[in-house]
Tab-separated table of C-alpha atoms (C1' of nucleotides) in Angstrom:
chain	number	residue	atom	x	y	z
A	1	MET	CA	26.105	-14.879	18.303
A	2	SER	CA	24.347	-12.377	20.529
A	3	GLN	CA	21.591	-13.546	22.824
A	4	MET	CA	19.187	-11.329	20.965
A	5	GLN	CA	19.639	-13.257	17.733
A	6	THR	CA	19.760	-16.549	19.624
A	7	VAL	CA	16.404	-16.019	21.296
A	8	GLU	CA	14.847	-14.732	18.106
A	9	LYS	CA	16.022	-17.686	16.068
A	10	ALA	CA	15.178	-20.298	18.684
A	11	LEU	CA	11.717	-18.896	19.314
A	12	ARG	CA	11.013	-18.622	15.604
A	13	GLU	CA	11.908	-22.258	15.143
A	14	MET	CA	9.683	-23.259	18.034
A	15	ILE	CA	6.783	-21.415	16.448
A	16	LEU	CA	7.414	-22.651	12.914
A	17	GLY	CA	7.948	-26.177	14.252
A	18	LEU	CA	4.609	-25.929	16.072
A	19	GLU	CA	6.267	-26.653	19.408
A	20	VAL	CA	4.172	-23.739	20.563
A	21	GLY	CA	0.803	-23.961	18.898
A	22	PRO	CA	-1.063	-21.273	16.949
A	23	GLY	CA	-3.181	-19.266	19.378
A	24	GLU	CA	-1.049	-20.111	22.398
A	25	ARG	CA	-0.295	-17.354	24.882
A	26	LEU	CA	3.297	-16.308	25.365
A	27	THR	CA	4.655	-14.491	28.385
A	28	GLU	CA	7.949	-12.685	28.378
A	29	ARG	CA	8.832	-14.395	31.643
A	30	TRP	CA	8.287	-17.851	30.195
A	31	ILE	CA	10.513	-17.135	27.186
A	32	GLU	CA	13.104	-15.682	29.530
A	33	SER	CA	13.392	-18.841	31.582
A	34	ARG	CA	12.961	-21.114	28.579
A	35	PHE	CA	16.031	-19.714	26.827
A	36	GLY	CA	17.985	-18.481	29.815
A	37	ALA	CA	18.044	-14.913	28.544
A	38	SER	CA	16.925	-11.721	30.187
A	39	ARG	CA	14.023	-9.576	29.144
A	40	THR	CA	15.874	-7.169	26.884
A	41	PRO	CA	16.792	-9.718	24.198
A	42	VAL	CA	13.403	-11.366	24.679
A	43	ARG	CA	11.707	-8.049	23.979
A	44	ALA	CA	13.772	-7.548	20.843
A	45	ALA	CA	12.907	-11.017	19.602
A	46	LEU	CA	9.199	-10.471	20.211
A	47	LEU	CA	9.223	-7.192	18.308
A	48	ARG	CA	10.935	-8.824	15.335
A	49	LEU	CA	8.643	-11.832	15.294
A	50	GLU	CA	5.664	-9.517	15.462
A	51	THR	CA	6.699	-7.800	12.245
A	52	GLU	CA	7.084	-11.237	10.682
A	53	GLY	CA	3.491	-11.972	11.626
A	54	LEU	CA	4.393	-15.046	13.665
A	55	ILE	CA	3.158	-13.544	16.893
A	56	CYS	CA	0.655	-10.812	17.573
A	57	ARG	CA	-0.398	-8.652	20.465
A	58	ASP	CA	-3.291	-9.914	22.505
A	59	GLY	CA	-4.374	-6.996	24.622
A	60	ARG	CA	-1.367	-6.430	26.834
A	61	GLY	CA	0.269	-9.776	26.115
A	62	TRP	CA	1.515	-11.873	23.239
A	63	THR	CA	-0.037	-14.725	21.306
A	64	VAL	CA	1.313	-17.069	18.682
A	65	SER	CA	-0.583	-16.020	15.572
A	66	PRO	CA	-3.519	-18.304	14.807
A	67	ILE	CA	-3.801	-19.992	11.442
A	68	ASN	CA	-6.062	-17.616	9.548
A	69	LEU	CA	-7.686	-19.010	6.409
A	70	ALA	CA	-8.703	-15.574	5.144
A	71	GLU	CA	-5.133	-14.412	5.566
A	72	LEU	CA	-3.832	-17.425	3.657
A	73	GLU	CA	-6.015	-16.485	0.718
A	74	GLN	CA	-4.831	-12.893	0.795
A	75	ILE	CA	-1.217	-13.975	0.960
A	76	ALA	CA	-1.732	-16.078	-2.151
A	77	VAL	CA	-2.890	-12.987	-4.055
A	78	TYR	CA	0.098	-11.058	-2.773
A	79	ARG	CA	2.470	-13.882	-3.679
A	80	GLU	CA	1.038	-14.073	-7.150
A	81	ALA	CA	1.738	-10.386	-7.699
A	82	VAL	CA	5.314	-10.395	-6.442
A	83	GLU	CA	6.403	-13.837	-7.620
A	84	VAL	CA	5.094	-13.290	-11.116
A	85	ALA	CA	6.858	-9.943	-11.276
A	86	ALA	CA	10.070	-11.574	-10.100
A	87	VAL	CA	9.905	-14.479	-12.516
A	88	ARG	CA	9.271	-12.098	-15.401
A	89	LEU	CA	12.389	-10.167	-14.490
A	90	THR	CA	14.400	-13.351	-14.241
A	91	SER	CA	13.117	-14.651	-17.556
A	92	ALA	CA	14.305	-11.454	-19.206
A	93	LEU	CA	17.834	-11.755	-17.813
A	94	ALA	CA	20.659	-12.490	-20.205
A	95	GLU	CA	22.348	-14.762	-17.702
A	96	ARG	CA	19.886	-17.365	-16.424
A	97	ASN	CA	22.138	-20.293	-15.600
A	98	ALA	CA	21.451	-19.828	-11.910
A	99	VAL	CA	18.219	-21.753	-12.407
A	100	ASP	CA	20.409	-24.851	-12.549
A	101	VAL	CA	21.103	-24.497	-8.849
A	102	ILE	CA	17.393	-24.433	-8.108
A	103	GLU	CA	16.794	-27.386	-10.395
A	104	ALA	CA	19.478	-29.333	-8.569
A	105	MET	CA	17.764	-28.483	-5.293
A	106	LEU	CA	14.489	-29.913	-6.566
A	107	ASP	CA	16.219	-33.017	-7.875
A	108	SER	CA	17.861	-33.656	-4.526
A	109	CYS	CA	14.470	-34.873	-3.297
A	110	ASP	CA	13.298	-38.401	-3.977
A	111	THR	CA	10.951	-40.938	-2.408
A	112	THR	CA	13.396	-41.583	0.437
A	113	THR	CA	13.597	-37.899	1.365
A	114	PRO	CA	11.910	-37.087	4.688
A	115	ARG	CA	8.782	-35.014	4.580
A	116	GLU	CA	10.497	-32.214	6.484
A	117	GLU	CA	13.001	-31.820	3.667
A	118	TRP	CA	10.297	-31.784	0.992
A	119	HIS	CA	8.644	-29.021	2.928
A	120	ARG	CA	11.797	-26.929	3.134
A	121	VAL	CA	12.682	-27.398	-0.520
A	122	GLY	CA	9.147	-26.502	-1.562
A	123	MET	CA	9.505	-23.164	0.197
A	124	ASP	CA	13.080	-22.511	-0.875
A	125	PHE	CA	12.145	-23.067	-4.498
A	126	HIS	CA	9.972	-19.973	-4.452
A	127	ILE	CA	12.371	-17.946	-2.320
A	128	GLU	CA	15.432	-18.703	-4.407
A	129	LEU	CA	13.557	-18.165	-7.645
A	130	ALA	CA	12.587	-14.704	-6.415
A	131	ARG	CA	16.150	-14.014	-5.377
A	132	LEU	CA	17.310	-14.557	-8.945
A	133	SER	CA	15.306	-11.529	-10.045
A	134	GLY	CA	17.927	-9.392	-8.351
A	135	ASN	CA	15.208	-7.235	-6.830
A	136	GLU	CA	15.687	-7.121	-3.082
A	137	PHE	CA	12.120	-6.066	-2.372
A	138	LEU	CA	10.469	-8.761	-4.427
A	139	PHE	CA	12.810	-11.269	-2.824
A	140	ARG	CA	12.009	-10.168	0.722
A	141	ALA	CA	8.311	-10.098	-0.031
A	142	VAL	CA	8.377	-13.709	-1.195
A	143	ARG	CA	10.566	-14.822	1.688
A	144	ASP	CA	8.326	-13.172	4.260
A	145	ALA	CA	5.188	-14.551	2.640
A	146	MET	CA	6.603	-18.060	2.667
A	147	THR	CA	7.529	-17.678	6.324
A	148	ARG	CA	3.953	-16.771	7.112
A	149	LEU	CA	2.676	-19.711	5.095
A	150	SER	CA	5.147	-22.157	6.567
A	151	ARG	CA	3.090	-23.479	9.470
A	152	ALA	CA	-0.051	-23.817	7.413
A	153	ARG	CA	1.764	-25.711	4.684
A	154	TRP	CA	3.267	-28.013	7.274
A	155	LEU	CA	-0.194	-28.820	8.623
A	156	GLU	CA	-1.569	-29.422	5.155
A	157	VAL	CA	-2.486	-32.994	4.414
A	158	ARG	CA	-0.529	-33.852	1.292
A	159	ASP	CA	-0.369	-37.178	-0.421
A	160	GLU	CA	2.364	-38.461	-2.715
A	161	ALA	CA	0.431	-37.321	-5.758
A	162	ALA	CA	0.218	-33.755	-4.499
A	163	LEU	CA	3.938	-33.629	-3.763
A	164	GLY	CA	4.682	-35.022	-7.213
A	165	ARG	CA	2.420	-32.489	-8.865
A	166	ALA	CA	4.103	-29.601	-7.105
A	167	TRP	CA	7.474	-31.033	-8.077
A	168	SER	CA	6.614	-31.225	-11.767
A	169	GLU	CA	4.983	-27.799	-11.728
A	170	HIS	CA	8.169	-26.376	-10.272
A	171	HIS	CA	10.171	-28.001	-13.037
A	172	ALA	CA	7.846	-26.681	-15.698
A	173	ILE	CA	8.255	-23.161	-14.356
A	174	LEU	CA	12.026	-23.455	-14.439
A	175	ALA	CA	11.917	-24.742	-17.998
A	176	ALA	CA	10.007	-21.686	-19.128
A	177	VAL	CA	12.425	-19.400	-17.293
A	178	ARG	CA	15.406	-21.118	-18.858
A	179	ALA	CA	13.831	-20.706	-22.286
A	180	GLY	CA	13.345	-17.017	-21.572
A	181	ASP	CA	9.599	-17.365	-22.059
A	182	ALA	CA	8.356	-14.858	-19.507
A	183	ASP	CA	4.682	-15.259	-20.404
A	184	ALA	CA	4.745	-19.033	-20.039
A	185	ALA	CA	6.709	-18.821	-16.789
A	186	ALA	CA	4.285	-16.266	-15.402
A	187	GLU	CA	1.280	-18.298	-16.467
A	188	ARG	CA	2.585	-21.535	-14.954
A	189	LEU	CA	3.672	-19.871	-11.740
A	190	SER	CA	0.363	-18.122	-11.394
A	191	ALA	CA	-1.577	-21.343	-11.868
A	192	HIS	CA	0.710	-23.113	-9.433
A	193	ILE	CA	0.151	-20.532	-6.708
A	194	VAL	CA	-3.607	-20.477	-7.165
A	195	GLY	CA	-3.765	-24.277	-7.173
A	196	SER	CA	-1.596	-24.507	-4.069
A	197	ARG	CA	-3.765	-21.993	-2.301
A	198	ASP	CA	-6.950	-23.895	-3.085
A	199	ARG	CA	-5.561	-27.207	-1.916
A	200	LEU	CA	-4.096	-25.626	1.186
A	201	VAL	CA	-7.243	-23.832	2.273
A	202	THR	CA	-9.427	-26.831	1.473
A	203	SER	CA	-7.176	-29.165	3.420
A	204	LEU	CA	-7.068	-26.964	6.491
A	205	HIS	CA	-10.775	-26.268	6.283
A	206	ASN	CA	-11.574	-29.983	6.211
A	207	ASP	CA	-9.145	-30.674	9.017
A	208	ARG	CA	-10.068	-27.779	11.239
A	209	ARG	CA	-11.711	-29.985	13.877
A	210	GLY	CA	-8.638	-32.133	14.180
A	211	LEU	CA	-6.393	-29.090	14.272
A	212	ARG	CA	-8.436	-27.482	17.020
A	213	ALA	CA	-8.353	-30.773	18.918
A	214	ARG	CA	-4.570	-30.509	18.858
A	215	GLY	CA	-4.908	-27.105	20.503
A	216	PHE	CA	-4.277	-25.089	17.348
A	217	ALA	CA	-6.331	-21.961	16.824
A	218	VAL	CA	-7.717	-21.899	13.286
A	219	VAL	CA	-9.874	-18.955	12.340
A	220	ALA	CA	-12.246	-19.298	9.407
A	221	ALA	CA	-12.048	-17.575	6.059
B	1	MET	CA	-0.149	6.577	24.370
B	2	SER	CA	2.819	4.598	25.611
B	3	GLN	CA	6.265	6.135	25.520
B	4	MET	CA	7.326	3.418	23.146
B	5	GLN	CA	4.879	4.550	20.501
B	6	THR	CA	5.632	8.179	21.269
B	7	VAL	CA	9.357	7.809	20.684
B	8	GLU	CA	8.781	5.718	17.590
B	9	LYS	CA	6.412	8.237	16.080
B	10	ALA	CA	8.474	11.285	16.976
B	11	LEU	CA	11.699	9.788	15.705
B	12	ARG	CA	10.032	8.627	12.496
B	13	GLU	CA	8.775	12.133	11.873
B	14	MET	CA	12.210	13.577	12.517
B	15	ILE	CA	13.687	11.195	9.963
B	16	LEU	CA	10.964	11.650	7.368
B	17	GLY	CA	11.091	15.419	7.920
B	18	LEU	CA	14.859	15.318	7.354
B	19	GLU	CA	15.496	16.906	10.739
B	20	VAL	CA	18.087	14.163	11.013
B	21	GLY	CA	19.726	13.732	7.646
B	22	PRO	CA	20.222	10.543	5.639
B	23	GLY	CA	23.520	8.962	6.650
B	24	GLU	CA	23.589	10.629	10.059
B	25	ARG	CA	24.707	8.570	13.028
B	26	LEU	CA	22.232	7.944	15.831
B	27	THR	CA	23.113	6.977	19.378
B	28	GLU	CA	20.620	5.500	21.770
B	29	ARG	CA	21.729	7.962	24.438
B	30	TRP	CA	21.039	10.947	22.220
B	31	ILE	CA	17.542	9.743	21.410
B	32	GLU	CA	16.993	9.046	25.083
B	33	SER	CA	17.749	12.596	26.137
B	34	ARG	CA	16.113	14.117	23.064
B	35	PHE	CA	12.734	12.575	23.892
B	36	GLY	CA	13.091	12.186	27.638
B	37	ALA	CA	12.549	8.462	27.503
B	38	SER	CA	14.671	5.622	28.766
B	39	ARG	CA	16.456	3.040	26.709
B	40	THR	CA	13.720	0.433	26.680
B	41	PRO	CA	11.258	2.427	24.554
B	42	VAL	CA	14.138	3.827	22.507
B	43	ARG	CA	15.260	0.311	21.697
B	44	ALA	CA	11.769	-0.716	20.668
B	45	ALA	CA	11.498	2.311	18.410
B	46	LEU	CA	14.854	1.616	16.772
B	47	LEU	CA	13.941	-1.994	16.079
B	48	ARG	CA	10.667	-0.936	14.469
B	49	LEU	CA	12.236	1.769	12.373
B	50	GLU	CA	14.876	-0.673	11.234
B	51	THR	CA	12.222	-2.990	9.793
B	52	GLU	CA	10.729	0.031	8.037
B	53	GLY	CA	14.087	0.664	6.420
B	54	LEU	CA	14.379	4.182	7.830
B	55	ILE	CA	17.437	3.350	9.900
B	56	CYS	CA	20.047	0.652	9.532
B	57	ARG	CA	22.767	-0.904	11.609
B	58	ASP	CA	26.188	0.551	11.116
B	59	GLY	CA	28.547	-1.903	12.710
B	60	ARG	CA	27.638	-1.646	16.353
B	61	GLY	CA	25.616	1.544	16.053
B	62	TRP	CA	22.717	3.030	14.161
B	63	THR	CA	22.545	5.235	11.079
B	64	VAL	CA	19.701	7.023	9.353
B	65	SER	CA	19.396	5.164	6.053
B	66	PRO	CA	21.091	6.987	3.177
B	67	ILE	CA	19.136	7.859	0.051
B	68	ASN	CA	19.942	4.940	-2.251
B	69	LEU	CA	19.196	5.485	-5.927
B	70	ALA	CA	19.488	1.786	-6.764
B	71	GLU	CA	17.013	1.032	-4.006
B	72	LEU	CA	14.600	3.650	-5.346
B	73	GLU	CA	14.597	1.920	-8.716
B	74	GLN	CA	13.982	-1.467	-7.147
B	75	ILE	CA	11.153	-0.106	-5.056
B	76	ALA	CA	9.503	1.216	-8.195
B	77	VAL	CA	9.481	-2.287	-9.686
B	78	TYR	CA	8.070	-3.660	-6.448
B	79	ARG	CA	5.420	-0.931	-6.312
B	80	GLU	CA	4.400	-1.619	-9.874
B	81	ALA	CA	3.803	-5.276	-9.046
B	82	VAL	CA	1.744	-4.706	-5.912
B	83	GLU	CA	-0.086	-1.538	-6.911
B	84	VAL	CA	-1.149	-2.940	-10.239
B	85	ALA	CA	-2.379	-6.107	-8.540
B	86	ALA	CA	-4.319	-3.999	-6.048
B	87	VAL	CA	-5.891	-1.720	-8.622
B	88	ARG	CA	-6.972	-4.719	-10.685
B	89	LEU	CA	-8.716	-6.160	-7.658
B	90	THR	CA	-10.390	-2.853	-6.944
B	91	SER	CA	-11.504	-2.408	-10.536
B	92	ALA	CA	-13.198	-5.790	-10.351
B	93	LEU	CA	-15.173	-4.937	-7.209
B	94	ALA	CA	-18.914	-4.533	-7.440
B	95	GLU	CA	-18.882	-1.626	-5.005
B	96	ARG	CA	-16.354	0.981	-6.119
B	97	ASN	CA	-17.840	4.192	-4.768
B	98	ALA	CA	-15.013	4.508	-2.282
B	99	VAL	CA	-12.917	6.017	-5.055
B	100	ASP	CA	-14.961	9.164	-4.503
B	101	VAL	CA	-13.220	9.683	-1.186
B	102	ILE	CA	-9.846	9.502	-2.881
B	103	GLU	CA	-10.995	11.826	-5.634
B	104	ALA	CA	-12.135	14.328	-3.027
B	105	MET	CA	-8.723	14.093	-1.400
B	106	LEU	CA	-7.041	14.949	-4.694
B	107	ASP	CA	-9.429	17.823	-5.314
B	108	SER	CA	-8.725	19.297	-1.891
B	109	CYS	CA	-5.399	20.495	-3.302
B	110	ASP	CA	-5.150	23.684	-5.304
B	111	THR	CA	-2.530	26.320	-6.094
B	112	THR	CA	-2.778	27.741	-2.574
B	113	THR	CA	-2.079	24.394	-0.951
B	114	PRO	CA	1.337	24.179	0.714
B	115	ARG	CA	3.893	21.900	-0.847
B	116	GLU	CA	3.909	19.731	2.263
B	117	GLU	CA	0.242	18.929	1.749
B	118	TRP	CA	0.729	18.106	-1.936
B	119	HIS	CA	3.430	15.720	-0.861
B	120	ARG	CA	1.241	13.964	1.684
B	121	VAL	CA	-1.729	13.690	-0.657
B	122	GLY	CA	0.481	12.319	-3.407
B	123	MET	CA	1.537	9.493	-1.118
B	124	ASP	CA	-1.889	8.888	0.389
B	125	PHE	CA	-3.412	8.551	-3.058
B	126	HIS	CA	-1.426	5.391	-3.660
B	127	ILE	CA	-1.856	4.074	-0.135
B	128	GLU	CA	-5.607	4.595	-0.015
B	129	LEU	CA	-6.072	3.203	-3.503
B	130	ALA	CA	-4.292	0.046	-2.411
B	131	ARG	CA	-6.416	-0.129	0.717
B	132	LEU	CA	-9.551	-0.290	-1.402
B	133	SER	CA	-8.417	-3.628	-2.793
B	134	GLY	CA	-9.282	-5.140	0.563
B	135	ASN	CA	-6.043	-7.113	0.523
B	136	GLU	CA	-4.134	-6.359	3.692
B	137	PHE	CA	-0.794	-7.507	2.284
B	138	LEU	CA	-0.968	-5.453	-0.876
B	139	PHE	CA	-2.017	-2.483	1.218
B	140	ARG	CA	0.868	-2.835	3.673
B	141	ALA	CA	3.332	-3.353	0.856
B	142	VAL	CA	2.284	-0.094	-0.774
B	143	ARG	CA	2.231	1.793	2.510
B	144	ASP	CA	5.703	0.585	3.456
B	145	ALA	CA	7.086	1.323	0.011
B	146	MET	CA	5.719	4.857	0.118
B	147	THR	CA	7.249	5.361	3.553
B	148	ARG	CA	10.620	4.370	2.175
B	149	LEU	CA	10.172	6.690	-0.796
B	150	SER	CA	8.934	9.591	1.290
B	151	ARG	CA	12.253	11.355	1.951
B	152	ALA	CA	13.447	10.972	-1.615
B	153	ARG	CA	10.199	12.362	-2.992
B	154	TRP	CA	10.427	15.288	-0.620
B	155	LEU	CA	13.916	16.099	-1.892
B	156	GLU	CA	12.827	15.795	-5.496
B	157	VAL	CA	12.844	19.039	-7.415
B	158	ARG	CA	9.325	19.335	-8.778
B	159	ASP	CA	7.892	22.197	-10.699
B	160	GLU	CA	4.252	23.163	-11.063
B	161	ALA	CA	3.985	21.240	-14.304
B	162	ALA	CA	5.205	18.017	-12.688
B	163	LEU	CA	2.725	18.357	-9.828
B	164	GLY	CA	-0.067	19.000	-12.297
B	165	ARG	CA	0.883	16.018	-14.406
B	166	ALA	CA	0.848	13.713	-11.383
B	167	TRP	CA	-2.522	15.159	-10.383
B	168	SER	CA	-4.112	14.469	-13.756
B	169	GLU	CA	-2.543	11.015	-13.979
B	170	HIS	CA	-4.062	10.206	-10.606
B	171	HIS	CA	-7.455	11.341	-11.845
B	172	ALA	CA	-7.130	9.284	-15.009
B	173	ILE	CA	-6.378	6.190	-12.948
B	174	LEU	CA	-9.415	6.743	-10.771
B	175	ALA	CA	-11.609	7.222	-13.834
B	176	ALA	CA	-10.552	3.835	-15.173
B	177	VAL	CA	-11.162	2.198	-11.804
B	178	ARG	CA	-14.610	3.758	-11.540
B	179	ALA	CA	-15.422	2.485	-15.029
B	180	GLY	CA	-14.335	-0.985	-13.966
B	181	ASP	CA	-11.722	-1.030	-16.708
B	182	ALA	CA	-8.975	-3.012	-14.971
B	183	ASP	CA	-6.663	-3.103	-17.984
B	184	ALA	CA	-6.763	0.652	-18.488
B	185	ALA	CA	-6.311	1.314	-14.774
B	186	ALA	CA	-3.343	-1.062	-14.649
B	187	GLU	CA	-1.791	0.462	-17.743
B	188	ARG	CA	-2.149	4.030	-16.513
B	189	LEU	CA	-0.916	3.216	-13.022
B	190	SER	CA	2.036	1.328	-14.410
B	191	ALA	CA	3.055	4.202	-16.655
B	192	HIS	CA	2.594	6.642	-13.802
B	193	ILE	CA	4.896	4.685	-11.499
B	194	VAL	CA	7.581	4.252	-14.140
B	195	GLY	CA	7.415	7.922	-15.068
B	196	SER	CA	7.587	8.990	-11.436
B	197	ARG	CA	10.567	6.778	-10.858
B	198	ASP	CA	12.458	8.198	-13.819
B	199	ARG	CA	11.830	11.783	-12.825
B	200	LEU	CA	12.689	11.040	-9.194
B	201	VAL	CA	15.959	9.280	-9.903
B	202	THR	CA	16.979	11.848	-12.500
B	203	SER	CA	16.219	14.736	-10.186
B	204	LEU	CA	18.168	13.270	-7.282
B	205	HIS	CA	21.025	12.252	-9.547
B	206	ASN	CA	21.344	15.776	-10.913
B	207	ASP	CA	21.089	17.264	-7.439
B	208	ARG	CA	23.390	14.862	-5.684
B	209	ARG	CA	26.122	17.459	-5.170
B	210	GLY	CA	23.713	19.856	-3.544
B	211	LEU	CA	22.227	17.116	-1.433
B	212	ARG	CA	25.625	15.992	-0.195
B	213	ALA	CA	26.466	19.604	0.545
B	214	ARG	CA	23.469	19.643	2.870
B	215	GLY	CA	25.004	16.681	4.681
B	216	PHE	CA	22.707	14.079	3.123
B	217	ALA	CA	24.266	10.760	2.183
B	218	VAL	CA	23.207	9.815	-1.352
B	219	VAL	CA	24.552	6.561	-2.731
B	220	ALA	CA	24.596	6.072	-6.482
B	221	ALA	CA	22.528	3.679	-8.527
C	1	DG	C1'	-25.461	-22.268	43.908
C	2	DA	C1'	-24.573	-18.004	41.567
C	3	DT	C1'	-22.514	-13.606	41.807
C	4	DA	C1'	-20.387	-9.427	43.271
C	5	DC	C1'	-16.387	-7.801	45.469
C	6	DC	C1'	-11.763	-7.505	47.171
C	7	DA	C1'	-6.818	-9.094	48.108
C	8	DT	C1'	-3.106	-11.240	45.796
C	9	DT	C1'	-0.416	-12.398	42.055
C	10	DT	C1'	1.133	-11.948	37.548
C	11	DT	C1'	2.369	-9.324	33.579
C	12	DG	C1'	4.216	-6.063	30.399
C	13	DG	C1'	6.182	-1.260	30.169
C	14	DG	C1'	9.737	1.542	31.800
C	15	DA	C1'	14.097	2.920	34.287
C	16	DT	C1'	18.566	2.039	35.770
C	17	DA	C1'	22.866	-0.358	36.731
C	18	DC	C1'	26.613	-2.930	34.773
C	19	DC	C1'	29.691	-4.826	31.324
C	20	DA	C1'	32.601	-5.714	27.320
C	21	DA	C1'	34.110	-3.903	23.194
C	22	DG	C1'	35.393	-0.175	20.476
C	23	DT	C1'	36.778	4.615	19.961
C	24	DT	C1'	39.365	8.628	21.102
C	25	DG	C1'	42.755	11.669	22.707
C	26	DG	C1'	46.934	12.370	24.690
C	27	DT	C1'	51.575	11.198	25.871
C	28	DA	C1'	55.961	9.182	25.630
C	29	DT	C1'	59.395	7.513	22.666
C	30	DC	C1'	62.174	7.439	18.710
D	1	DG	C1'	57.488	15.731	13.912
D	2	DA	C1'	55.762	11.063	13.376
D	3	DT	C1'	54.284	7.038	15.551
D	4	DA	C1'	53.304	3.519	18.834
D	5	DC	C1'	50.980	2.780	22.942
D	6	DC	C1'	47.893	3.335	26.754
D	7	DA	C1'	44.167	5.306	29.631
D	8	DA	C1'	39.721	7.304	29.763
D	9	DC	C1'	35.433	7.595	27.686
D	10	DT	C1'	31.570	6.275	24.794
D	11	DT	C1'	28.393	2.918	23.133
D	12	DG	C1'	25.387	-0.843	22.477
D	13	DG	C1'	24.084	-5.347	24.808
D	14	DT	C1'	22.431	-7.395	28.945
D	15	DA	C1'	20.553	-7.941	33.563
D	16	DT	C1'	17.742	-6.376	37.146
D	17	DC	C1'	14.552	-3.525	39.596
D	18	DC	C1'	10.189	-0.922	40.005
D	19	DC	C1'	5.513	0.156	38.881
D	20	DA	C1'	0.790	0.377	37.284
D	21	DA	C1'	-2.640	-2.298	35.428
D	22	DA	C1'	-4.896	-6.427	34.532
D	23	DA	C1'	-5.858	-11.126	35.542
D	24	DT	C1'	-6.821	-14.445	39.196
D	25	DG	C1'	-8.782	-16.715	42.936
D	26	DG	C1'	-11.095	-16.862	47.055
D	27	DT	C1'	-14.768	-15.222	50.049
D	28	DA	C1'	-18.846	-13.212	51.590
D	29	DT	C1'	-23.388	-12.147	50.352
D	30	DC	C1'	-27.759	-12.838	48.371
DNA sequence: GATACCATTTTGGGATACCAAGTTGGTATC
DNA sequence: GATACCAACTTGGTATCCCAAAATGGTATC
């Protein structure tokens, strides 16, 4: 793999894994030495990550994007539009057996599954469901939105009950899709997204002192 | 303005203006000499334009993205999802006087207006309408989709009647928004997008021989 | 002790040099 | 004349160098 892709991938994982905190300054020189690459691939990686919204310009330099509560709310509205459109398309397909794969993914999680895995599966559920629509643009929109939400969702304080609720909501959505009931699927997905958004924003809002104490920039809604 | 932004802007305009045709190969060295910049800003511009979908990798090199009829259809579905969501938000706003600005933009076009201007206004109508929603993600989605559609729409064979129909459909949408009738606005916008898509794809499909004769790569749906 | 000012350092933007891989064109051989 | 092979060139990827501007830190002044 080229250095360009290596740096991009490694830096993205550092950001998503909160190894570099939201709001932290990044210098091209630091990334250079950190990954043993020169500035050209570093530049390319920074430009890509900027379009993904994971980093942003800060005057002349670069900053890991802060957690922005207002942005999280806007993303939820955007997600609702694109995910509902995608799930309606999928529900109308003649061949919908691919939902089985997603169902199996959900069922691969149980009480012994590490939290990290729950987190990944929770994201992939939405991404893979959008992929089934066959519409590349809806798929990319969902994938990019989930990438932007990833850090915030990881910081969210979630108890067992919340994880279980999300799990059963996901299953209910799949059931409606399998039955070809586009309206029910849309309705359940919509409610799921809105509910997730509310819990997410509330959780981060309540925790914002603690998050800031950990050095994470959290800007208010 | 930095060279980076200069090259990016100039090259984007060359592509959108079809000065470099869809499917044409691009070399970094050519762009370098064409704009008198070095490879660093050229690289940055290429990476940005790639994320916009205007150019794509072709093995080791770069190619101006071909006109892809299947992609145009998918974009229409994507647009419908995000534009309808945006117009519903806007219709629900308490303060909707900003539609006047858009209406004035439409009315600035008459029979003496050059085709180029009609084209730009037709795009900006959708972009500015989405901006009014206040949702940054819906706005960007519409803007990016219109950028991707820009070349295809420019190549579309449109008669006076088609331009007039689009103009009155735009007005009808604004009227519904001003009245706060979200359902009517959504319905009219939806029909407008679907109709536009059909006429666009049909026109390009019928013209594909002529387009290829002009050296433009057009891939089928 | 606070502040205004200046020298130094750091930083990102740009230019250039170098390299490996892939392409091309020509030549020698059959 | 067709084809296999090789050398020269082209191209994108990478490393490094230079520069202007901005941040930094220390010092002198009030």
